[in-house]
Amino acid sequence: MKLTLKIWRQSGPNDKGQIVTYPIDNIEGDMSFLDMMDVLNEELIVKGEDPVAFDHDCREGICGMCSLFINGEAHGPDRAITTCQLHMRKFSDGETIYIEPWRAKAFPVIKDLVVDRGALDRVMASGGFVSVNTSGNTVDANAIPISKIDADKAFEAATCIGCGACVASCVNASAMLFVSAKVSQLALLPQGKVEATERVLNMVRTMDEEGFGNCTNTGACAVECPKEISLDNIARMNREYFKAMLTSE
Amino acid sequence: MSILDSKIPSGELNQKWSSYKDHIRLVNPANKRNIDIIVVGTGLAGGSASAALAELGYNVKAFCFQDSPRRAHSIAAQGGINAAKNYQGDGDSVFRLFYDTVKGGDYRAREANVYRLAEVSASIIDQCVAQGVPFAREYGGLLDNRSFGGSQVSRTFYAKGQTGQQLLLGAYSAMSRQIGKGKIQMYNRHEMLDLVIVDGKARGIIARNLVTGSLERFSAHAVVIASGGYGNVFYLSTNAMGSNVTAAWKVHKKGAFFANPCYTQIHPTCIPVSGDHQSKLTLMSESLRNDGRIWVPKNLEDSKAIREGRMKPTDISEEERDYYLERRYPAFGNLVPRDVASRAAKERCDAGFGVNATGEAVYLDFASAIERYGREKVRMNHDGEASMETIMDLGTEVVKAKYGNLFQMYYKIVDQDPYKTPMMIYPAVHYTMGGVWVDYNLMTTITGCYATGEANFSDHGANRLGASALMQGLADGYFVLPYTIADYLADDIRTGKISTDLPEFVQTEADVKAGIDRLMNIKGTKTVDHFHKRLGKIMWDKVGMARNAEGLNWAITEIQKLREEFYSNVRIPGTVDSFNPELDKANRVCDFLELGELMAKDALNRTESCGGHFREESQTEEGEAKRNDKDFAYVAAWEYTGKPSEAILHKEDLVFDKVKLVERNYK
Ligand SMILES: Cc1cc2nc3c(=O)[nH]c(=O)nc-3n(C[C@H](O)[C@H](O)[C@H](O)COP(=O)(O)OP(=O)(O)OC[C@H]3O[C@@H](n4cnc5c(N)ncnc54)[C@H](O)[C@@H]3O)c2cc1C
Ligand code: SF4
Ligand code: FES
């Protein structure tokens, strides 16, 4: 395949940045999208040019590191996958592909396609946990039975990989899907219920402070989410939030 | 005489850990506040250690090269975590888990460490559930278990195919809580490039800030290396792209012995390589072997026809198929341990029976499982006579419920439907049992420098059992290190803050800078990946699944030549003081280029076959691995002397009190 890549280049946070065009040839359908980026970078290095910076690590859809906005969609045209799981067979010979970084006020660009998603970690540090110390003396794991339905729902929410595609896809750059996944997971489990009130209030407050936008229920986040995190989680978080507002003074 | 002291406590095996804990020195809470600990790595080993140590009151500085601690490679583990809970009442016990692990490791692990691992395993599950880890449950609300890796009991806890993710997110949330409290200082996108030793003790590290490129000094009273395994020395592996040996290798060069580097685990069920451009390999969980049957055609002609696209696997009749694992190992069949299954696949492909274009793939076929499950369904539904089509449809549903996400992953990568046509699989590098040598306290041969998780060598001998790495990482971090490190730090309560202006910090930073400048100034013509791929090929061909003296000697010379070429012709674009992923890679590859040589040397020294290490010179008439307990029941711990090929061997003899050494037999 012969392709034309239009890639966002930005040397650092203070650079204005621009789209640069790169023709590329000999791309096979079996290559992953990131294999293709590797090929491009090898060529650039040999030519003495600056390779394109992009984030990646596991390359199997689980670490949440890869984060490309491809042809106007977070993680590209396919559904329920991350950028690293996208294969070139989804494109056709002669196509032009636009590649940009996640864009959101809370995700400043570091270089080219690499952004700083530290805001998501800070939201987690404000409440995304159960306050239990490591002692070796917690109750036996089977002491509290949990209904399979709740356990499965909690698991589904917990599969969020923290990639930030939901933020990048949202017109308001809201992090509601990400935050609601953690709030839901812990609200569904007896171990997490104890702190449910403070958790949701703290996480939502931090989310606002970090500059994520409001949720206006467009649902774009769930469409692009590689782990198909459901909008039900946002509804559950809203319920938790209103409950918490009523009970906390 | 060896200078290695494993510091195994005296007493009965099952009393060692508890009596040791009873007598260990402690640090009181007020003093813990004055003590700093550096933890390099935020995977299961480093994340759990950071959280537990911060909860106890120490000041923790944690490091990872990714943009968040949650992305450590542990996130990718699929299958599960073992624990001797015996919830299923099927006869499991601490002793049985201990015994299976020592046997599975082909009798090359330390009994006392393994016993302790089995002992604390149950607490891991309690701790994780308390943190909100959503393990799979049964309808009654209790935890579900599965049998894994051919074990005879069901002791594996799991969360679908994402167990590592759920466990790591548990550790990450425990870390997040301490980060919020300020007890953990988290340094993301920081790479440790050297260890600082002051007065013979590990007192800090030099790390490169990967965003700005600046070198930064960090001090502490102890340093924990939890940087994961070194499988990427093979270039292609199931490890994440960034997984590396640098932190472990740097402490090795500073005096920590490196143990059993040649013990690598090649996992039998991975998606085969499709072409030269490929950057990494993907694992298909071991659990698939519970239902899949492995085969290649009986006739060379058929294999050839398949490779050339003239025939499809479904064209080959039952009689014309060679289910070689069932043929060679009737007792265990498709469930033989990983090392045995991997070698058998290689043997068939080397003999010309491989089935994809590259000739390096075998089939993992679910057709009989689908049919069997379909017939069961028909009986359960009392449907009477059913068409083959109905049977296969019903069976497909069952298989989908069990392995849906894996089949989906396979389909996305290979673009073939594994419900309709057999999967193609081939062995790939997956895990490294070798690592930094540690004593019972998990301390390396450098005072105050610890190593945990996959980065150390301690618990898996020559072959790791499925679902035991996650267990070890969390055991080390949550339940072992917090005790053993206190015993050491009890001496440091009056030391006070360690200044990073000490000459040792200045000197180490200058050394690191000189190393980086040297790389940047080469300005050659070949990329870092070019060298990494060539190293990987040497390793895979000669230090991979089967090794012999000639090949290993050749590999040592070739790696030396390649290293020279690297230092004269590598091209690293960009600048030192900026975000520069190519420089990050170069810093890692230069260490792989030294490690590879030591692996070959270790493999050359060990003229026996054991676990993941197969020496062609040491096999039975039927081609099975032949151990040599008389001469090799020891840990090979290597001391760095300036050149990997001139490393000095120290032997730690392995003493087995409780386990009788027998031949592993899966026939
Ligand atoms: C695909 C796959 C599936 C697996 N499935 C299973 C399974 O089902 N069950 C099981 O028990 N085991 C499994 N394993 C093995 C298991 O996942 C690993 O052995 C284990 O997770 C390693 O944990 P760790 O904490 O030691 O290292 P890692 O999780 O690799 O973490 C390493 C950490 O060190 C950091 N780091 C590395 N170098 C540096 C440096 N120089 N400076 C700063 N930071 C650094 C990294 O950023 C990272 O945070 C699997 C492995 C793979 C590859
Ligand atoms: S909710 Fe989905 S899109 Fe958002 S961070 Fe989680 S996995 Fe990514
Ligand atoms: S690189 Fe890990 S999810 Fe894509």
mmCIF file with all atom_site columns, N, CA, C and O in Angstrom, chain B residues 547-572:
data_model
loop_
_atom_site.group_PDB
_atom_site.id
_atom_site.type_symbol
_atom_site.label_atom_id
_atom_site.label_alt_id
_atom_site.label_comp_id
_atom_site.label_asym_id
_atom_site.label_entity_id
_atom_site.label_seq_id
_atom_site.pdbx_PDB_ins_code
_atom_site.Cartn_x
_atom_site.Cartn_y
_atom_site.Cartn_z
_atom_site.occupancy
_atom_site.B_iso_or_equiv
_atom_site.pdbx_formal_charge
_atom_site.auth_seq_id
_atom_site.auth_comp_id
_atom_site.auth_asym_id
_atom_site.auth_atom_id
_atom_site.pdbx_PDB_model_num
ATOM 1   N N  . ARG B 1 547 ? 20.153 -25.136 22.727 1.00 0.00 ? 547 ARG B N  1
ATOM 2   C CA . ARG B 1 547 ? 21.479 -24.522 22.743 1.00 0.00 ? 547 ARG B CA 1
ATOM 3   C C  . ARG B 1 547 ? 22.553 -25.598 22.657 1.00 0.00 ? 547 ARG B C  1
ATOM 4   O O  . ARG B 1 547 ? 22.365 -26.698 23.176 1.00 0.00 ? 547 ARG B O  1
ATOM 5   N N  . ASN B 1 548 ? 23.664 -25.295 22.016 1.00 0.00 ? 548 ASN B N  1
ATOM 6   C CA . ASN B 1 548 ? 24.808 -26.206 22.059 1.00 0.00 ? 548 ASN B CA 1
ATOM 7   C C  . ASN B 1 548 ? 26.090 -25.403 22.129 1.00 0.00 ? 548 ASN B C  1
ATOM 8   O O  . ASN B 1 548 ? 26.102 -24.200 21.862 1.00 0.00 ? 548 ASN B O  1
ATOM 9   N N  . ALA B 1 549 ? 27.180 -26.084 22.502 1.00 0.00 ? 549 ALA B N  1
ATOM 10  C CA . ALA B 1 549 ? 28.433 -25.386 22.778 1.00 0.00 ? 549 ALA B CA 1
ATOM 11  C C  . ALA B 1 549 ? 28.896 -24.574 21.583 1.00 0.00 ? 549 ALA B C  1
ATOM 12  O O  . ALA B 1 549 ? 29.277 -23.404 21.709 1.00 0.00 ? 549 ALA B O  1
ATOM 13  N N  . GLU B 1 550 ? 28.812 -25.169 20.416 1.00 0.00 ? 550 GLU B N  1
ATOM 14  C CA . GLU B 1 550 ? 29.301 -24.480 19.230 1.00 0.00 ? 550 GLU B CA 1
ATOM 15  C C  . GLU B 1 550 ? 28.520 -23.189 19.000 1.00 0.00 ? 550 GLU B C  1
ATOM 16  O O  . GLU B 1 550 ? 29.094 -22.119 18.818 1.00 0.00 ? 550 GLU B O  1
ATOM 17  N N  . GLY B 1 551 ? 27.199 -23.317 19.054 1.00 0.00 ? 551 GLY B N  1
ATOM 18  C CA . GLY B 1 551 ? 26.347 -22.155 18.826 1.00 0.00 ? 551 GLY B CA 1
ATOM 19  C C  . GLY B 1 551 ? 26.566 -21.074 19.866 1.00 0.00 ? 551 GLY B C  1
ATOM 20  O O  . GLY B 1 551 ? 26.570 -19.884 19.548 1.00 0.00 ? 551 GLY B O  1
ATOM 21  N N  . LEU B 1 552 ? 26.758 -21.487 21.099 1.00 0.00 ? 552 LEU B N  1
ATOM 22  C CA . LEU B 1 552 ? 26.922 -20.502 22.168 1.00 0.00 ? 552 LEU B CA 1
ATOM 23  C C  . LEU B 1 552 ? 28.246 -19.755 22.022 1.00 0.00 ? 552 LEU B C  1
ATOM 24  O O  . LEU B 1 552 ? 28.312 -18.532 22.197 1.00 0.00 ? 552 LEU B O  1
ATOM 25  N N  . ASN B 1 553 ? 29.287 -20.489 21.682 1.00 0.00 ? 553 ASN B N  1
ATOM 26  C CA . ASN B 1 553 ? 30.575 -19.820 21.458 1.00 0.00 ? 553 ASN B CA 1
ATOM 27  C C  . ASN B 1 553 ? 30.478 -18.833 20.305 1.00 0.00 ? 553 ASN B C  1
ATOM 28  O O  . ASN B 1 553 ? 30.992 -17.719 20.376 1.00 0.00 ? 553 ASN B O  1
ATOM 29  N N  . TRP B 1 554 ? 29.790 -19.269 19.279 1.00 0.00 ? 554 TRP B N  1
ATOM 30  C CA . TRP B 1 554 ? 29.591 -18.400 18.119 1.00 0.00 ? 554 TRP B CA 1
ATOM 31  C C  . TRP B 1 554 ? 28.831 -17.147 18.547 1.00 0.00 ? 554 TRP B C  1
ATOM 32  O O  . TRP B 1 554 ? 29.190 -16.028 18.199 1.00 0.00 ? 554 TRP B O  1
ATOM 33  N N  . ALA B 1 555 ? 27.782 -17.351 19.331 1.00 0.00 ? 555 ALA B N  1
ATOM 34  C CA . ALA B 1 555 ? 26.963 -16.219 19.767 1.00 0.00 ? 555 ALA B CA 1
ATOM 35  C C  . ALA B 1 555 ? 27.796 -15.213 20.548 1.00 0.00 ? 555 ALA B C  1
ATOM 36  O O  . ALA B 1 555 ? 27.681 -14.001 20.347 1.00 0.00 ? 555 ALA B O  1
ATOM 37  N N  . ILE B 1 556 ? 28.657 -15.701 21.421 1.00 0.00 ? 556 ILE B N  1
ATOM 38  C CA . ILE B 1 556 ? 29.467 -14.781 22.230 1.00 0.00 ? 556 ILE B CA 1
ATOM 39  C C  . ILE B 1 556 ? 30.320 -13.894 21.324 1.00 0.00 ? 556 ILE B C  1
ATOM 40  O O  . ILE B 1 556 ? 30.338 -12.673 21.463 1.00 0.00 ? 556 ILE B O  1
ATOM 41  N N  . THR B 1 557 ? 30.983 -14.507 20.344 1.00 0.00 ? 557 THR B N  1
ATOM 42  C CA . THR B 1 557 ? 31.813 -13.706 19.431 1.00 0.00 ? 557 THR B CA 1
ATOM 43  C C  . THR B 1 557 ? 30.962 -12.734 18.622 1.00 0.00 ? 557 THR B C  1
ATOM 44  O O  . THR B 1 557 ? 31.316 -11.565 18.458 1.00 0.00 ? 557 THR B O  1
ATOM 45  N N  . GLU B 1 558 ? 29.820 -13.240 18.132 1.00 0.00 ? 558 GLU B N  1
ATOM 46  C CA . GLU B 1 558 ? 28.978 -12.375 17.307 1.00 0.00 ? 558 GLU B CA 1
ATOM 47  C C  . GLU B 1 558 ? 28.442 -11.184 18.101 1.00 0.00 ? 558 GLU B C  1
ATOM 48  O O  . GLU B 1 558 ? 28.361 -10.072 17.596 1.00 0.00 ? 558 GLU B O  1
ATOM 49  N N  . ILE B 1 559 ? 28.063 -11.428 19.331 1.00 0.00 ? 559 ILE B N  1
ATOM 50  C CA . ILE B 1 559 ? 27.524 -10.332 20.148 1.00 0.00 ? 559 ILE B CA 1
ATOM 51  C C  . ILE B 1 559 ? 28.620 -9.306  20.412 1.00 0.00 ? 559 ILE B C  1
ATOM 52  O O  . ILE B 1 559 ? 28.387 -8.096  20.361 1.00 0.00 ? 559 ILE B O  1
ATOM 53  N N  . GLN B 1 560 ? 29.818 -9.797  20.668 1.00 0.00 ? 560 GLN B N  1
ATOM 54  C CA . GLN B 1 560 ? 30.923 -8.842  20.885 1.00 0.00 ? 560 GLN B CA 1
ATOM 55  C C  . GLN B 1 560 ? 31.138 -7.981  19.655 1.00 0.00 ? 560 GLN B C  1
ATOM 56  O O  . GLN B 1 560 ? 31.311 -6.763  19.749 1.00 0.00 ? 560 GLN B O  1
ATOM 57  N N  . LYS B 1 561 ? 31.114 -8.626  18.494 1.00 0.00 ? 561 LYS B N  1
ATOM 58  C CA . LYS B 1 561 ? 31.306 -7.862  17.253 1.00 0.00 ? 561 LYS B CA 1
ATOM 59  C C  . LYS B 1 561 ? 30.182 -6.853  17.061 1.00 0.00 ? 561 LYS B C  1
ATOM 60  O O  . LYS B 1 561 ? 30.396 -5.710  16.669 1.00 0.00 ? 561 LYS B O  1
ATOM 61  N N  . LEU B 1 562 ? 28.965 -7.322  17.349 1.00 0.00 ? 562 LEU B N  1
ATOM 62  C CA . LEU B 1 562 ? 27.806 -6.454  17.162 1.00 0.00 ? 562 LEU B CA 1
ATOM 63  C C  . LEU B 1 562 ? 27.903 -5.245  18.096 1.00 0.00 ? 562 LEU B C  1
ATOM 64  O O  . LEU B 1 562 ? 27.562 -4.121  17.727 1.00 0.00 ? 562 LEU B O  1
ATOM 65  N N  . ARG B 1 563 ? 28.376 -5.482  19.308 1.00 0.00 ? 563 ARG B N  1
ATOM 66  C CA . ARG B 1 563 ? 28.502 -4.383  20.268 1.00 0.00 ? 563 ARG B CA 1
ATOM 67  C C  . ARG B 1 563 ? 29.495 -3.340  19.753 1.00 0.00 ? 563 ARG B C  1
ATOM 68  O O  . ARG B 1 563 ? 29.254 -2.153  19.816 1.00 0.00 ? 563 ARG B O  1
ATOM 69  N N  . GLU B 1 564 ? 30.600 -3.841  19.212 1.00 0.00 ? 564 GLU B N  1
ATOM 70  C CA . GLU B 1 564 ? 31.584 -2.906  18.654 1.00 0.00 ? 564 GLU B CA 1
ATOM 71  C C  . GLU B 1 564 ? 30.970 -2.087  17.530 1.00 0.00 ? 564 GLU B C  1
ATOM 72  O O  . GLU B 1 564 ? 31.145 -0.873  17.461 1.00 0.00 ? 564 GLU B O  1
ATOM 73  N N  . GLU B 1 565 ? 30.241 -2.780  16.681 1.00 0.00 ? 565 GLU B N  1
ATOM 74  C CA . GLU B 1 565 ? 29.620 -2.086  15.552 1.00 0.00 ? 565 GLU B CA 1
ATOM 75  C C  . GLU B 1 565 ? 28.621 -1.048  16.053 1.00 0.00 ? 565 GLU B C  1
ATOM 76  O O  . GLU B 1 565 ? 28.548 0.062   15.526 1.00 0.00 ? 565 GLU B O  1
ATOM 77  N N  . PHE B 1 566 ? 27.875 -1.428  17.082 1.00 0.00 ? 566 PHE B N  1
ATOM 78  C CA . PHE B 1 566 ? 26.899 -0.504  17.668 1.00 0.00 ? 566 PHE B CA 1
ATOM 79  C C  . PHE B 1 566 ? 27.606 0.776   18.118 1.00 0.00 ? 566 PHE B C  1
ATOM 80  O O  . PHE B 1 566 ? 27.187 1.885   17.817 1.00 0.00 ? 566 PHE B O  1
ATOM 81  N N  . TYR B 1 567 ? 28.704 0.606   18.822 1.00 0.00 ? 567 TYR B N  1
ATOM 82  C CA . TYR B 1 567 ? 29.401 1.785   19.357 1.00 0.00 ? 567 TYR B CA 1
ATOM 83  C C  . TYR B 1 567 ? 30.158 2.565   18.292 1.00 0.00 ? 567 TYR B C  1
ATOM 84  O O  . TYR B 1 567 ? 30.719 3.611   18.575 1.00 0.00 ? 567 TYR B O  1
ATOM 85  N N  . SER B 1 568 ? 30.193 2.034   17.053 1.00 0.00 ? 568 SER B N  1
ATOM 86  C CA . SER B 1 568 ? 30.842 2.847   16.029 1.00 0.00 ? 568 SER B CA 1
ATOM 87  C C  . SER B 1 568 ? 29.862 3.332   14.977 1.00 0.00 ? 568 SER B C  1
ATOM 88  O O  . SER B 1 568 ? 30.166 4.223   14.207 1.00 0.00 ? 568 SER B O  1
ATOM 89  N N  . ASN B 1 569 ? 28.650 2.734   14.962 1.00 0.00 ? 569 ASN B N  1
ATOM 90  C CA . ASN B 1 569 ? 27.802 3.085   13.820 1.00 0.00 ? 569 ASN B CA 1
ATOM 91  C C  . ASN B 1 569 ? 26.328 3.326   14.149 1.00 0.00 ? 569 ASN B C  1
ATOM 92  O O  . ASN B 1 569 ? 25.484 3.342   13.267 1.00 0.00 ? 569 ASN B O  1
ATOM 93  N N  . VAL B 1 570 ? 25.986 3.491   15.417 1.00 0.00 ? 570 VAL B N  1
ATOM 94  C CA . VAL B 1 570 ? 24.568 3.722   15.700 1.00 0.00 ? 570 VAL B CA 1
ATOM 95  C C  . VAL B 1 570 ? 24.245 5.203   15.487 1.00 0.00 ? 570 VAL B C  1
ATOM 96  O O  . VAL B 1 570 ? 25.100 6.073   15.685 1.00 0.00 ? 570 VAL B O  1
ATOM 97  N N  . ARG B 1 571 ? 23.050 5.444   15.033 1.00 0.00 ? 571 ARG B N  1
ATOM 98  C CA . ARG B 1 571 ? 22.631 6.834   14.837 1.00 0.00 ? 571 ARG B CA 1
ATOM 99  C C  . ARG B 1 571 ? 21.462 7.158   15.766 1.00 0.00 ? 571 ARG B C  1
ATOM 100 O O  . ARG B 1 571 ? 20.407 6.537   15.695 1.00 0.00 ? 571 ARG B O  1
ATOM 101 N N  . ILE B 1 572 ? 21.681 8.127   16.630 1.00 0.00 ? 572 ILE B N  1
ATOM 102 C CA . ILE B 1 572 ? 20.612 8.564   17.520 1.00 0.00 ? 572 ILE B CA 1
ATOM 103 C C  . ILE B 1 572 ? 20.270 10.006  17.175 1.00 0.00 ? 572 ILE B C  1
ATOM 104 O O  . ILE B 1 572 ? 21.103 10.889  17.316 1.00 0.00 ? 572 ILE B O  1
#
